[in-house]
Coordinates of C-alpha atoms and ligand atoms in Angstrom, one line a residue:
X1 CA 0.0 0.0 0.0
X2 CA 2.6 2.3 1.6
X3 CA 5.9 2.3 0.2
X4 CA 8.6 3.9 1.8
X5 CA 11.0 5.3 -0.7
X6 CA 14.9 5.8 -0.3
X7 CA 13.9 9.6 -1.1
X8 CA 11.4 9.8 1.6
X9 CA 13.6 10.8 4.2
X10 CA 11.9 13.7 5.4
X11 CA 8.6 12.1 5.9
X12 CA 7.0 11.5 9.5
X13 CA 7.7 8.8 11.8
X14 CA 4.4 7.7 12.9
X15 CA 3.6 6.4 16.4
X16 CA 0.4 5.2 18.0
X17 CA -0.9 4.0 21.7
X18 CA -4.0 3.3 22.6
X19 CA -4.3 6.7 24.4
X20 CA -0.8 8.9 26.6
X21 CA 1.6 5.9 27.4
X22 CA 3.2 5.7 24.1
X23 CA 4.3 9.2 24.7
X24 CA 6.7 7.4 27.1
X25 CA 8.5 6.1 23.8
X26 CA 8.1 8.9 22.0
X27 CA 9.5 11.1 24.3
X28 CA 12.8 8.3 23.8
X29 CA 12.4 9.1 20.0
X30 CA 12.8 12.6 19.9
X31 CA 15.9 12.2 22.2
X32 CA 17.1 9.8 20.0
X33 CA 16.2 11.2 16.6
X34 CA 16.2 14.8 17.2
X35 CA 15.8 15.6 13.3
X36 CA 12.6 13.3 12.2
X37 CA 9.0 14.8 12.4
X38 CA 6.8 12.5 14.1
X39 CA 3.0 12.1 14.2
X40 CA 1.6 11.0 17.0
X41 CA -1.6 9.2 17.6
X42 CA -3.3 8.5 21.1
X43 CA -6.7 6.7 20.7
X44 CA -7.7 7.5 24.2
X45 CA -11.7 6.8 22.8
X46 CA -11.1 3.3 22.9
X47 CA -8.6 3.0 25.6
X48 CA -8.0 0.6 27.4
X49 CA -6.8 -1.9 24.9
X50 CA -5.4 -4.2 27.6
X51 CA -8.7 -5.3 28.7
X52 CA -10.1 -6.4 25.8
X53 CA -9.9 -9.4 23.1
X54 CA -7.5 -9.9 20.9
X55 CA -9.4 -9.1 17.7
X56 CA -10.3 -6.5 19.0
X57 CA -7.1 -4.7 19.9
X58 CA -5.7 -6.4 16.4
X59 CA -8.8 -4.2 14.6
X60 CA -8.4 -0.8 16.4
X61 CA -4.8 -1.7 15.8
X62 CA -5.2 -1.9 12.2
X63 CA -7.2 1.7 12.2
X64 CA -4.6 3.4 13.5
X65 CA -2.3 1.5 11.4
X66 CA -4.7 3.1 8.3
X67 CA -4.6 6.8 9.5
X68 CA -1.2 7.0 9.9
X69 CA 0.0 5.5 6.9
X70 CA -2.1 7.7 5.0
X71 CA -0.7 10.5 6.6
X72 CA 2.8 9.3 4.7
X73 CA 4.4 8.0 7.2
X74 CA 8.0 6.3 6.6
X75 CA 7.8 4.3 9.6
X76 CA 5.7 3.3 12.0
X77 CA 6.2 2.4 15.8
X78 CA 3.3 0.6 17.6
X79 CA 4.2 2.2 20.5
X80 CA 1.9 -0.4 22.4
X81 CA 3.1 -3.9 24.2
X82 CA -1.0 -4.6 23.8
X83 CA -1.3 -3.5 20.1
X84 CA 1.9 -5.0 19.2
X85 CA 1.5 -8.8 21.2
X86 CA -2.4 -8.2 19.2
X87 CA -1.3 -6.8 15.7
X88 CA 2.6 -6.5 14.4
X89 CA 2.3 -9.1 12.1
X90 CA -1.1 -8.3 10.8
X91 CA -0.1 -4.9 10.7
X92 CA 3.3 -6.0 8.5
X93 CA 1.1 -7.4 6.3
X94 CA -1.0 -5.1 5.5
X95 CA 1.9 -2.7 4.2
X96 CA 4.6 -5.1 3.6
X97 CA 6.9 -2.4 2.4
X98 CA 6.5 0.0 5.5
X99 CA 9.0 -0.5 8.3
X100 CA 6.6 -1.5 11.3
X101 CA 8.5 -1.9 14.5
X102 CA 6.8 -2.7 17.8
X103 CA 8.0 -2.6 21.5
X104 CA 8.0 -6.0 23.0
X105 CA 11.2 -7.6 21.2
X106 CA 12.9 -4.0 21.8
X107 CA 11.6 -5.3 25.6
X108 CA 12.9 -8.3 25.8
X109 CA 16.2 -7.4 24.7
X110 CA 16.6 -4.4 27.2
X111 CA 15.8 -7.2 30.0
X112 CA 18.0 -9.7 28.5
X113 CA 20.9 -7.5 28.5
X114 CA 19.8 -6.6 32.3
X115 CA 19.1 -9.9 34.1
X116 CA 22.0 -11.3 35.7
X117 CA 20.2 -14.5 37.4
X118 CA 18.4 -15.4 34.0
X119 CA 15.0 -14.4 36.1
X120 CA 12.7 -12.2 34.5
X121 CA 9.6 -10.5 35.7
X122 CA 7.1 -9.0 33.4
X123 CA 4.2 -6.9 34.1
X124 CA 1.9 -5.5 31.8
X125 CA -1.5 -5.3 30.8
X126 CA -3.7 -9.0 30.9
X127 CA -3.5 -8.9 27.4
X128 CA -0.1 -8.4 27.0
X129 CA 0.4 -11.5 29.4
X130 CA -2.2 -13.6 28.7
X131 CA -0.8 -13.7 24.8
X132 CA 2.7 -14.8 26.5
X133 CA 4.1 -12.2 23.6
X134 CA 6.9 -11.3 26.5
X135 CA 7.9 -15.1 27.4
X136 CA 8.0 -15.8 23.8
X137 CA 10.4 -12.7 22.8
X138 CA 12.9 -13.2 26.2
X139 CA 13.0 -17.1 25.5
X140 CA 13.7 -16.5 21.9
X141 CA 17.0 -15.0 22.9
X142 CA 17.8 -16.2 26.4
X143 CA 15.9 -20.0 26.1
X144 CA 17.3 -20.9 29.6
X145 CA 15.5 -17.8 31.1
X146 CA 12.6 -18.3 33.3
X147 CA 10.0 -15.5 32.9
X148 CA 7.0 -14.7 35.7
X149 CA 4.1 -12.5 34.2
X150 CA 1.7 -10.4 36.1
X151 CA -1.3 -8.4 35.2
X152 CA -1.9 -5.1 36.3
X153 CA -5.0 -3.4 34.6
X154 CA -5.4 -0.8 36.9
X155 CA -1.6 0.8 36.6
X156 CA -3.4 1.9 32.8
X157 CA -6.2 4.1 34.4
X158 CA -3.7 5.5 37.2
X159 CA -1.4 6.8 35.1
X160 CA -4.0 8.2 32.2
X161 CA -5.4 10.2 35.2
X162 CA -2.3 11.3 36.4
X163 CA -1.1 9.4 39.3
X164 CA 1.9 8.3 39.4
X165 CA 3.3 8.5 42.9
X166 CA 0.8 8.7 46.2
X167 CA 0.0 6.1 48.7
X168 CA -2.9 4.8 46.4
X169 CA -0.3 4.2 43.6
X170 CA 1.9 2.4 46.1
X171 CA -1.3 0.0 47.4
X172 CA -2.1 -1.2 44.0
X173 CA 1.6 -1.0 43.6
X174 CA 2.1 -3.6 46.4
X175 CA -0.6 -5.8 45.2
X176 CA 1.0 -6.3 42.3
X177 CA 4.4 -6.5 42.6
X178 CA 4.4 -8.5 46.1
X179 CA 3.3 -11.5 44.7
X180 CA 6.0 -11.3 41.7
X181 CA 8.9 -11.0 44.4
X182 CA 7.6 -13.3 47.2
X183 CA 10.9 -15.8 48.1
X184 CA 11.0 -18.7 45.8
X185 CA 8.5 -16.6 42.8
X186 CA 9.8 -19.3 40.1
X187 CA 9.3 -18.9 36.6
X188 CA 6.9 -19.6 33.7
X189 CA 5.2 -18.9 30.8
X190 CA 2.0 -18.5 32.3
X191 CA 0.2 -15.6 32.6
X192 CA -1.4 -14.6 35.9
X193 CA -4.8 -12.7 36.6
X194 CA -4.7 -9.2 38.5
X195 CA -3.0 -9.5 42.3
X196 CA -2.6 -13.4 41.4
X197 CA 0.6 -15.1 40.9
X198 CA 1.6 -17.2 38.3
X199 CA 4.2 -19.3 40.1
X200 CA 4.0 -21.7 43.1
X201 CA 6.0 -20.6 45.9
X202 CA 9.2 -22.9 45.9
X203 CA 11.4 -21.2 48.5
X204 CA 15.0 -22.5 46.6
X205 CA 14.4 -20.6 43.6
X206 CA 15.7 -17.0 43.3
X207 CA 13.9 -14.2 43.1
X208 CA 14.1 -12.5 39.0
X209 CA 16.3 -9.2 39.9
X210 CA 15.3 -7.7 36.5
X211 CA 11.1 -6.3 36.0
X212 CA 10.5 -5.1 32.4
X213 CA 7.6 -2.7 32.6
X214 CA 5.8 -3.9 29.6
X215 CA 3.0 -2.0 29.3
X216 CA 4.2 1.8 27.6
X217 CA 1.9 3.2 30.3
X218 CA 4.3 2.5 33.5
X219 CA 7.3 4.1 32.8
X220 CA 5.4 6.9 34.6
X221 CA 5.0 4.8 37.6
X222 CA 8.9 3.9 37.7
X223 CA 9.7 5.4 41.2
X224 CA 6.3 4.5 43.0
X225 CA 7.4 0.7 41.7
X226 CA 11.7 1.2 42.5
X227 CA 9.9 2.7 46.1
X228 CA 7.8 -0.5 46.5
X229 CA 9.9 -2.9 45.8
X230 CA 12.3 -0.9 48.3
X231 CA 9.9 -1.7 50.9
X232 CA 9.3 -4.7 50.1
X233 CA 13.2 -5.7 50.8
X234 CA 13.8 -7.9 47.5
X235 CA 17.1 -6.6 47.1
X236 CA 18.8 -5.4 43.4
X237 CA 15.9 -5.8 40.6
X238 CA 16.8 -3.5 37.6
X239 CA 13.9 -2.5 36.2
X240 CA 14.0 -1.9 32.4
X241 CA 11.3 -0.9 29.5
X242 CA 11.5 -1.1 25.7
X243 CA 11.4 3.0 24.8
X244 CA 14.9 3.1 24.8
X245 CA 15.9 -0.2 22.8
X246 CA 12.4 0.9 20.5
X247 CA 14.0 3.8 19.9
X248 CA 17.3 2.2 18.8
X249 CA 16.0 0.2 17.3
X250 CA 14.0 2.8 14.9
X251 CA 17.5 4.7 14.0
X252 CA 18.9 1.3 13.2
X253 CA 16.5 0.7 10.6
X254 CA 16.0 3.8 9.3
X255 CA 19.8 4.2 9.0
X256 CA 19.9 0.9 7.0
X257 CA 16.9 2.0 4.6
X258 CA 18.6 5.1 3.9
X259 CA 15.9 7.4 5.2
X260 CA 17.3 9.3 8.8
X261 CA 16.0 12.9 8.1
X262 CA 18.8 14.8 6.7
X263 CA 17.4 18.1 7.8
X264 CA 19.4 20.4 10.4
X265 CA 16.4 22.0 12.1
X266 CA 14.9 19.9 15.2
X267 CA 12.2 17.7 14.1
X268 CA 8.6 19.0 15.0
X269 CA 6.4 16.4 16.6
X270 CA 2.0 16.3 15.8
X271 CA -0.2 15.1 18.1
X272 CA -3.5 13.6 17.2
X273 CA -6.5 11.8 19.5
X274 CA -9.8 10.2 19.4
X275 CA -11.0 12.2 22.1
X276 CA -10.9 15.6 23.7
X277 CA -8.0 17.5 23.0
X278 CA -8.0 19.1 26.1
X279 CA -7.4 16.5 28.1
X280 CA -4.9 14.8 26.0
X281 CA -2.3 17.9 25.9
X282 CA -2.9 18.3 29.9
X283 CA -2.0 14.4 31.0
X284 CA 0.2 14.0 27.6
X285 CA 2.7 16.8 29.3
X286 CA 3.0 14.3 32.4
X287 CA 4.0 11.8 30.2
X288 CA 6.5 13.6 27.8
X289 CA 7.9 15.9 30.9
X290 CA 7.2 19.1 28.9
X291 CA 4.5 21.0 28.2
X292 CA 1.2 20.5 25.8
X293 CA -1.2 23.1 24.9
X294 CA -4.9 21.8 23.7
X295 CA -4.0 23.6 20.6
X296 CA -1.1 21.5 19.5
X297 CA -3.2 18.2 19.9
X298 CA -6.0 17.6 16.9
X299 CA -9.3 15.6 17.3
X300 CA -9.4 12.5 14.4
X301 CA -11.7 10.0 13.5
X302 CA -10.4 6.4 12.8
Ligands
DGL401 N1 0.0 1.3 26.7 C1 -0.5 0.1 26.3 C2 0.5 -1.0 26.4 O1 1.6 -0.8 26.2 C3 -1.8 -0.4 26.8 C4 -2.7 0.3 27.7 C5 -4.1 -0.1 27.6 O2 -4.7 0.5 26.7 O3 -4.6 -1.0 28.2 O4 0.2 -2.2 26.6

């Protein structure tokens, strides 16, 4: 449909989430591709994804997909553990000669390259886990890993209202992650249901001293989680995401295709939503640590 030319440099990157926590990783972009112009697409109307089927996701997925690429984008980033687990090879298919890149391999490989004991927690939304998208990608490069995957739904609404520290945060916090790092959490490729674990408690297996935040949502909870886990005494867990590695791994590519933006100029970023503006621009500057007016952000249809 889409083809990316080798003269196309100074088209748009385009990036979607299902509503403000793929601002997280575009936020990395910008740092790392300070000359590309990106377009950026929340569909906070249908948020969240992580609660809902498959198919689902996979079809607003493919929506987005549609807009941006018709908005001439020279890449796209599914900046969405959800959307990608649901949709990266469907949406691959549907423009075959687009570069689509989503966030759970970039993922894995950040916790790969963290773990030291080869234990690997996950959390992300039930989607995300349930699809075992996460134990698939860290397995694929580290098959001796054991991976433990948690649910937790409700760090999605927290953060798209704002909280991200407070002792609320830290509660649902708790519930979460406590399981996850009770001694002897052993690993799996099971998914677990909200506050459930996934792992029987064997008391001779080591805790996983690495927690990939794999929902693009909880980077903004990152020091509520580091201050939980504090309290909850399970010594040195590194805890990793995928918008840096994402990012990486977007230069790569476009490096290889020929098409990094060759102006001088910073690259001007476009923000687009499903619903109110308003809204968007005040929580969006949470996420991207600068500030959003309404007027920057446009209303679209998908
Ligand atoms: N931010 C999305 C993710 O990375 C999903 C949040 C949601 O809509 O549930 O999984």
């Amino acid at each position: 449909m889409n083809a990316a030319l080798s003269d196309d440099s100074d088209r748009p990157i385009g990036v979607f989430d299902s509503g403000m926590g793929g601002l997280t990783v575009l936020s990395a972009l910008m740092a790392r591709l300070p000359h590309e112009d990106m377009l950026y697409l929340g569909d906070t109307a249908r948020l969240p994804y992580g609660t809902k089927s498959r198919r689902t996701v996979a079809r607003y997925a493919l929506q987005a997909a549609e807009k941006l690429v018709s908005m001439r984008v020279k890449a796209l980033v599914i900046a969405c553990n959800t959307a990608t687990a649901a949709a990266l090879d469907e949406v691959r298919a549907a423009w075959p000669q687009l570069s689509v890149l989503g966030v759970v391999e970039p993922g894995a490989a950040a916790a790969c390259a963290a773990t030291r004991n080869n234990r690997i927690a996950v959390i992300a939304t039930e989607s995300t886990i349930r699809g075992g998208a996460y134990q698939r990608a860290i397995q694929a490069i580290r098959p001796d890993s054991s991976v433990i995957g948690q649910s937790c739904s409700l760090f999605v609404p927290l953060a798209e209202e704002g909280w991200m520290d407070g002792p609320i945060v830290e509660a649902v916090a708790k519930r979460y992650l406590e399981p996850l790092f009770m001694s002897g959490a052993s690993g799996g490729q099971s998914g677990a249901a909200d506050g459930q674990p996934d792992a029987p408690n064997k008391p001779d297996i080591p805790q996983p001293d690495c927690l990939v935040l794999g929902c693009t949502h909880f980077p903004t909870l990152t020091a509520t989680i580091a201050k939980v886990l504090g309290d909850l005494s399970v010594g040195q867990v590194t805890i990793v995401d995928s918008a840096a590695t994402t990012a990486q791994a977007v230069k790569n590519k476009l490096r290889e295709l020929d098409l990094l933006n060759r102006q001088s100029q910073p690259g001007q970023a476009r923000f687009m939503t499903t619903d109110d503006e308003a809204r968007f621009a005040r929580i969006g500057s949470l996420f991207l640590g600068r500030q959003l007016e309404a007027g920057q952000v446009e209303l679209v249809n998908l």
